[in-house]
């Protein structure tokens, strides 16, 4: 009984640190609160087990996943290929000869380059969209305007397309095949996946 009273006191203290919106969300989802508490209790009572991976909280029984297995599963759900070089607005301005990072963002808003919000802060810009003279690839602006956002455009540009006989659109733009890539982007956006 004493432990139950201590638990209620801890829950009361924790609730006092939550915002009204957080409290309302927890009250609206009591099953989630119960599941989280049971999972936390299971984790705390498992001290005698060696734990070297990430624990999955869903399902009737907990399962431990080794780090290597977690990496393999993540890789299976991630696009393949080499890591892309992403530039900050300052780095892109320096490469392209622009005077300010504001100019970089003007280019992005006009669709001349591709860039998206970074998870931490600021925007990032793939270096691969620049030619050998550090200028945006010719025709890039014709393709980016066909997509709802820069990231979607970039995924399209860097994914081999059936409409381009399995070629990657960005590679074709780098070779000067602007019309072919533009037509493929228009067709793909309209649902012509041939």
PDB file of C-alpha atoms in Angstrom:
ATOM      1  CA  UNK A   1       0.000   0.000   0.000  1.00  0.00           C
ATOM      2  CA  UNK A   2       2.847   2.361   0.860  1.00  0.00           C
ATOM      3  CA  UNK A   3       4.442   1.787  -2.583  1.00  0.00           C
ATOM      4  CA  UNK A   4       1.129   2.460  -4.308  1.00  0.00           C
ATOM      5  CA  UNK A   5       0.823   5.768  -2.413  1.00  0.00           C
ATOM      6  CA  UNK A   6       4.390   6.662  -3.424  1.00  0.00           C
ATOM      7  CA  UNK A   7       3.557   5.893  -7.058  1.00  0.00           C
ATOM      8  CA  UNK A   8       0.444   8.065  -6.905  1.00  0.00           C
ATOM      9  CA  UNK A   9       2.559  10.871  -5.425  1.00  0.00           C
ATOM     10  CA  UNK A  10       5.126  10.558  -8.224  1.00  0.00           C
ATOM     11  CA  UNK A  11       2.370  10.617 -10.844  1.00  0.00           C
ATOM     12  CA  UNK A  12       0.824  13.671  -9.196  1.00  0.00           C
ATOM     13  CA  UNK A  13       4.222  15.439  -9.195  1.00  0.00           C
ATOM     14  CA  UNK A  14       4.810  14.517 -12.847  1.00  0.00           C
ATOM     15  CA  UNK A  15       1.359  15.763 -13.827  1.00  0.00           C
ATOM     16  CA  UNK A  16       2.148  19.069 -12.130  1.00  0.00           C
ATOM     17  CA  UNK A  17       5.079  19.557 -14.528  1.00  0.00           C
ATOM     18  CA  UNK A  18       2.972  18.983 -17.647  1.00  0.00           C
ATOM     19  CA  UNK A  19       1.261  21.704 -19.631  1.00  0.00           C
ATOM     20  CA  UNK A  20      -2.562  21.738 -19.656  1.00  0.00           C
ATOM     21  CA  UNK A  21      -2.475  20.499 -23.263  1.00  0.00           C
ATOM     22  CA  UNK A  22      -0.276  17.551 -22.293  1.00  0.00           C
ATOM     23  CA  UNK A  23      -2.544  16.657 -19.380  1.00  0.00           C
ATOM     24  CA  UNK A  24      -5.604  16.816 -21.644  1.00  0.00           C
ATOM     25  CA  UNK A  25      -3.917  14.552 -24.204  1.00  0.00           C
ATOM     26  CA  UNK A  26      -2.999  11.983 -21.555  1.00  0.00           C
ATOM     27  CA  UNK A  27      -6.489  12.045 -20.041  1.00  0.00           C
ATOM     28  CA  UNK A  28      -7.964  11.537 -23.517  1.00  0.00           C
ATOM     29  CA  UNK A  29      -5.785   8.446 -24.037  1.00  0.00           C
ATOM     30  CA  UNK A  30      -5.684   6.470 -20.782  1.00  0.00           C
ATOM     31  CA  UNK A  31      -4.784   3.246 -22.608  1.00  0.00           C
ATOM     32  CA  UNK A  32      -1.588   4.880 -23.901  1.00  0.00           C
ATOM     33  CA  UNK A  33      -0.709   6.049 -20.391  1.00  0.00           C
ATOM     34  CA  UNK A  34      -1.252   2.540 -18.999  1.00  0.00           C
ATOM     35  CA  UNK A  35       0.830   0.973 -21.785  1.00  0.00           C
ATOM     36  CA  UNK A  36       3.654   3.432 -21.194  1.00  0.00           C
ATOM     37  CA  UNK A  37       3.635   2.780 -17.454  1.00  0.00           C
ATOM     38  CA  UNK A  38       3.644  -0.997 -17.937  1.00  0.00           C
ATOM     39  CA  UNK A  39       6.499  -0.717 -20.448  1.00  0.00           C
ATOM     40  CA  UNK A  40       8.490   1.495 -18.075  1.00  0.00           C
ATOM     41  CA  UNK A  41       7.890  -0.930 -15.196  1.00  0.00           C
ATOM     42  CA  UNK A  42       8.952  -3.875 -17.381  1.00  0.00           C
ATOM     43  CA  UNK A  43      12.117  -2.063 -18.374  1.00  0.00           C
ATOM     44  CA  UNK A  44      12.965  -1.173 -14.787  1.00  0.00           C
ATOM     45  CA  UNK A  45      12.423  -4.705 -13.505  1.00  0.00           C
ATOM     46  CA  UNK A  46      14.580  -6.224 -16.232  1.00  0.00           C
ATOM     47  CA  UNK A  47      17.851  -5.164 -14.589  1.00  0.00           C
ATOM     48  CA  UNK A  48      19.071  -8.736 -14.423  1.00  0.00           C
ATOM     49  CA  UNK A  49      18.892  -9.083 -18.221  1.00  0.00           C
ATOM     50  CA  UNK A  50      21.765  -7.861 -20.335  1.00  0.00           C
ATOM     51  CA  UNK A  51      20.395  -5.209 -22.658  1.00  0.00           C
ATOM     52  CA  UNK A  52      22.506  -4.195 -25.612  1.00  0.00           C
ATOM     53  CA  UNK A  53      19.904  -3.116 -28.168  1.00  0.00           C
ATOM     54  CA  UNK A  54      16.747  -1.151 -28.598  1.00  0.00           C
ATOM     55  CA  UNK A  55      13.594  -2.455 -26.958  1.00  0.00           C
ATOM     56  CA  UNK A  56      10.323  -2.406 -28.842  1.00  0.00           C
ATOM     57  CA  UNK A  57       7.447  -1.475 -26.558  1.00  0.00           C
ATOM     58  CA  UNK A  58       4.594  -2.552 -28.831  1.00  0.00           C
ATOM     59  CA  UNK A  59       2.950  -5.947 -28.777  1.00  0.00           C
ATOM     60  CA  UNK A  60       2.209  -8.365 -25.969  1.00  0.00           C
ATOM     61  CA  UNK A  61       5.865  -9.176 -25.260  1.00  0.00           C
ATOM     62  CA  UNK A  62       8.937  -6.986 -25.375  1.00  0.00           C
ATOM     63  CA  UNK A  63      11.607  -7.887 -27.886  1.00  0.00           C
ATOM     64  CA  UNK A  64      15.240  -6.872 -27.793  1.00  0.00           C
ATOM     65  CA  UNK A  65      16.904  -6.009 -31.071  1.00  0.00           C
ATOM     66  CA  UNK A  66      20.700  -6.044 -31.326  1.00  0.00           C
ATOM     67  CA  UNK A  67      22.370  -2.913 -32.660  1.00  0.00           C
ATOM     68  CA  UNK A  68      23.544  -4.655 -35.854  1.00  0.00           C
ATOM     69  CA  UNK A  69      20.028  -5.945 -36.510  1.00  0.00           C
ATOM     70  CA  UNK A  70      18.564  -2.477 -35.903  1.00  0.00           C
ATOM     71  CA  UNK A  71      21.069  -1.033 -38.403  1.00  0.00           C
ATOM     72  CA  UNK A  72      20.151  -3.718 -40.952  1.00  0.00           C
ATOM     73  CA  UNK A  73      16.432  -3.021 -40.556  1.00  0.00           C
ATOM     74  CA  UNK A  74      16.984   0.723 -40.888  1.00  0.00           C
ATOM     75  CA  UNK A  75      19.136   0.239 -43.998  1.00  0.00           C
ATOM     76  CA  UNK A  76      16.400  -1.917 -45.548  1.00  0.00           C
ATOM     77  CA  UNK A  77      13.954   0.972 -45.143  1.00  0.00           C
ATOM     78  CA  UNK A  78      16.345   3.633 -46.387  1.00  0.00           C
ATOM     79  CA  UNK A  79      17.198   4.660 -49.910  1.00  0.00           C
ATOM     80  CA  UNK A  80      20.348   3.029 -51.193  1.00  0.00           C
ATOM     81  CA  UNK A  81      23.403   4.805 -52.530  1.00  0.00           C
ATOM     82  CA  UNK A  82      26.201   6.936 -51.264  1.00  0.00           C
ATOM     83  CA  UNK A  83      25.596   9.625 -48.705  1.00  0.00           C
ATOM     84  CA  UNK A  84      24.811  12.945 -50.328  1.00  0.00           C
ATOM     85  CA  UNK A  85      26.871  16.032 -49.685  1.00  0.00           C
ATOM     86  CA  UNK A  86      24.512  18.599 -48.214  1.00  0.00           C
ATOM     87  CA  UNK A  87      25.591  22.209 -47.990  1.00  0.00           C
ATOM     88  CA  UNK A  88      24.410  24.957 -45.673  1.00  0.00           C
ATOM     89  CA  UNK A  89      23.200  28.194 -47.221  1.00  0.00           C
ATOM     90  CA  UNK A  90      26.550  29.786 -46.343  1.00  0.00           C
ATOM     91  CA  UNK A  91      28.487  26.963 -48.012  1.00  0.00           C
ATOM     92  CA  UNK A  92      26.306  27.103 -51.125  1.00  0.00           C
ATOM     93  CA  UNK A  93      26.698  30.895 -51.339  1.00  0.00           C
ATOM     94  CA  UNK A  94      30.476  30.505 -51.149  1.00  0.00           C
ATOM     95  CA  UNK A  95      30.531  27.794 -53.845  1.00  0.00           C
ATOM     96  CA  UNK A  96      28.280  29.641 -56.253  1.00  0.00           C
ATOM     97  CA  UNK A  97      29.777  33.081 -55.701  1.00  0.00           C
ATOM     98  CA  UNK A  98      26.613  34.549 -54.234  1.00  0.00           C
ATOM     99  CA  UNK A  99      27.248  37.366 -51.793  1.00  0.00           C
ATOM    100  CA  UNK A 100      24.724  36.394 -49.133  1.00  0.00           C
ATOM    101  CA  UNK A 101      22.818  33.379 -47.930  1.00  0.00           C
ATOM    102  CA  UNK A 102      19.668  35.425 -48.574  1.00  0.00           C
ATOM    103  CA  UNK A 103      20.500  35.151 -52.276  1.00  0.00           C
ATOM    104  CA  UNK A 104      20.616  31.369 -51.853  1.00  0.00           C
ATOM    105  CA  UNK A 105      17.143  31.422 -50.328  1.00  0.00           C
ATOM    106  CA  UNK A 106      15.902  33.660 -53.153  1.00  0.00           C
ATOM    107  CA  UNK A 107      17.148  31.030 -55.623  1.00  0.00           C
ATOM    108  CA  UNK A 108      15.383  28.317 -53.599  1.00  0.00           C
ATOM    109  CA  UNK A 109      12.078  30.212 -53.524  1.00  0.00           C
ATOM    110  CA  UNK A 110      12.294  30.795 -57.297  1.00  0.00           C
ATOM    111  CA  UNK A 111      12.957  27.086 -57.881  1.00  0.00           C
ATOM    112  CA  UNK A 112      16.461  27.595 -59.321  1.00  0.00           C
ATOM    113  CA  UNK A 113      17.902  25.213 -56.716  1.00  0.00           C
ATOM    114  CA  UNK A 114      16.687  22.474 -54.434  1.00  0.00           C
ATOM    115  CA  UNK A 115      16.855  22.872 -50.663  1.00  0.00           C
ATOM    116  CA  UNK A 116      14.821  21.787 -47.677  1.00  0.00           C
ATOM    117  CA  UNK A 117      14.560  22.406 -43.949  1.00  0.00           C
ATOM    118  CA  UNK A 118      17.168  20.524 -41.971  1.00  0.00           C
ATOM    119  CA  UNK A 119      16.086  18.473 -38.958  1.00  0.00           C
ATOM    120  CA  UNK A 120      18.203  20.623 -36.659  1.00  0.00           C
ATOM    121  CA  UNK A 121      17.782  24.106 -38.093  1.00  0.00           C
ATOM    122  CA  UNK A 122      18.251  25.982 -41.309  1.00  0.00           C
ATOM    123  CA  UNK A 123      18.144  24.671 -44.841  1.00  0.00           C
ATOM    124  CA  UNK A 124      20.392  22.189 -46.606  1.00  0.00           C
ATOM    125  CA  UNK A 125      21.197  22.070 -50.306  1.00  0.00           C
ATOM    126  CA  UNK A 126      22.501  19.012 -52.195  1.00  0.00           C
ATOM    127  CA  UNK A 127      25.859  19.749 -53.808  1.00  0.00           C
ATOM    128  CA  UNK A 128      25.038  17.406 -56.707  1.00  0.00           C
ATOM    129  CA  UNK A 129      22.649  19.968 -58.190  1.00  0.00           C
ATOM    130  CA  UNK A 130      25.610  22.127 -59.185  1.00  0.00           C
ATOM    131  CA  UNK A 131      27.575  21.716 -62.403  1.00  0.00           C
ATOM    132  CA  UNK A 132      31.368  21.725 -62.715  1.00  0.00           C
ATOM    133  CA  UNK A 133      31.353  25.553 -62.586  1.00  0.00           C
ATOM    134  CA  UNK A 134      29.248  25.499 -59.388  1.00  0.00           C
ATOM    135  CA  UNK A 135      26.130  26.795 -61.139  1.00  0.00           C
ATOM    136  CA  UNK A 136      22.702  25.119 -60.794  1.00  0.00           C
ATOM    137  CA  UNK A 137      22.261  22.448 -63.457  1.00  0.00           C
ATOM    138  CA  UNK A 138      20.571  23.734 -66.586  1.00  0.00           C
ATOM    139  CA  UNK A 139      16.886  22.826 -66.570  1.00  0.00           C
ATOM    140  CA  UNK A 140      16.716  22.217 -62.826  1.00  0.00           C
ATOM    141  CA  UNK A 141      14.318  25.144 -62.448  1.00  0.00           C
ATOM    142  CA  UNK A 142      11.998  23.626 -65.069  1.00  0.00           C
ATOM    143  CA  UNK A 143      11.712  20.411 -63.056  1.00  0.00           C
ATOM    144  CA  UNK A 144      11.490  21.751 -59.487  1.00  0.00           C
ATOM    145  CA  UNK A 145       8.404  23.809 -60.279  1.00  0.00           C
ATOM    146  CA  UNK A 146       6.482  20.647 -61.116  1.00  0.00           C
ATOM    147  CA  UNK A 147       6.675  19.328 -57.549  1.00  0.00           C
ATOM    148  CA  UNK A 148       4.974  20.415 -54.333  1.00  0.00           C
ATOM    149  CA  UNK A 149       8.267  20.860 -52.480  1.00  0.00           C
ATOM    150  CA  UNK A 150      12.020  20.693 -53.011  1.00  0.00           C
ATOM    151  CA  UNK A 151      12.540  17.432 -51.171  1.00  0.00           C
ATOM    152  CA  UNK A 152       9.959  15.628 -53.324  1.00  0.00           C
ATOM    153  CA  UNK A 153      11.622  17.089 -56.412  1.00  0.00           C
ATOM    154  CA  UNK A 154      15.030  15.902 -55.175  1.00  0.00           C
ATOM    155  CA  UNK A 155      13.795  12.363 -54.549  1.00  0.00           C
ATOM    156  CA  UNK A 156      12.375  12.301 -58.082  1.00  0.00           C
ATOM    157  CA  UNK A 157      15.599  13.705 -59.535  1.00  0.00           C
ATOM    158  CA  UNK A 158      17.795  11.123 -57.792  1.00  0.00           C
ATOM    159  CA  UNK A 159      15.677   8.020 -58.342  1.00  0.00           C
ATOM    160  CA  UNK A 160      16.048   5.976 -61.543  1.00  0.00           C
ATOM    161  CA  UNK A 161      12.871   6.522 -63.554  1.00  0.00           C
ATOM    162  CA  UNK A 162      11.119   4.021 -65.837  1.00  0.00           C
ATOM    163  CA  UNK A 163      10.043   7.011 -67.932  1.00  0.00           C
ATOM    164  CA  UNK A 164      13.752   7.643 -68.629  1.00  0.00           C
ATOM    165  CA  UNK A 165      14.651   4.013 -69.371  1.00  0.00           C
ATOM    166  CA  UNK A 166      15.891   3.537 -65.809  1.00  0.00           C
ATOM    167  CA  UNK A 167      18.178   6.574 -65.858  1.00  0.00           C
ATOM    168  CA  UNK A 168      18.480   9.008 -62.966  1.00  0.00           C
ATOM    169  CA  UNK A 169      17.032  12.393 -64.018  1.00  0.00           C
ATOM    170  CA  UNK A 170      19.778  14.389 -62.293  1.00  0.00           C
ATOM    171  CA  UNK A 171      22.469  12.546 -64.287  1.00  0.00           C
ATOM    172  CA  UNK A 172      20.611  13.318 -67.498  1.00  0.00           C
ATOM    173  CA  UNK A 173      20.335  17.001 -66.574  1.00  0.00           C
ATOM    174  CA  UNK A 174      24.091  17.021 -65.969  1.00  0.00           C
ATOM    175  CA  UNK A 175      24.505  15.706 -69.540  1.00  0.00           C
ATOM    176  CA  UNK A 176      22.275  18.473 -70.894  1.00  0.00           C
ATOM    177  CA  UNK A 177      19.147  16.406 -71.599  1.00  0.00           C
ATOM    178  CA  UNK A 178      16.819  19.103 -70.253  1.00  0.00           C
ATOM    179  CA  UNK A 179      13.872  18.508 -72.605  1.00  0.00           C
ATOM    180  CA  UNK A 180      13.851  14.757 -72.015  1.00  0.00           C
ATOM    181  CA  UNK A 181      13.934  15.148 -68.223  1.00  0.00           C
ATOM    182  CA  UNK A 182      11.309  17.915 -68.244  1.00  0.00           C
ATOM    183  CA  UNK A 183       8.926  15.807 -70.341  1.00  0.00           C
ATOM    184  CA  UNK A 184       9.463  12.796 -68.078  1.00  0.00           C
ATOM    185  CA  UNK A 185       8.765  14.904 -64.967  1.00  0.00           C
ATOM    186  CA  UNK A 186       5.585  16.282 -66.533  1.00  0.00           C
ATOM    187  CA  UNK A 187       4.483  12.785 -67.522  1.00  0.00           C
ATOM    188  CA  UNK A 188       5.270  11.262 -64.143  1.00  0.00           C
ATOM    189  CA  UNK A 189       3.407  14.057 -62.342  1.00  0.00           C
ATOM    190  CA  UNK A 190       0.359  13.416 -64.577  1.00  0.00           C
ATOM    191  CA  UNK A 191       0.500   9.676 -63.987  1.00  0.00           C
ATOM    192  CA  UNK A 192       2.113   8.596 -67.277  1.00  0.00           C
ATOM    193  CA  UNK A 193       4.434   6.022 -65.752  1.00  0.00           C
ATOM    194  CA  UNK A 194       5.555   4.418 -69.006  1.00  0.00           C
TER     195      UNK A 194
END
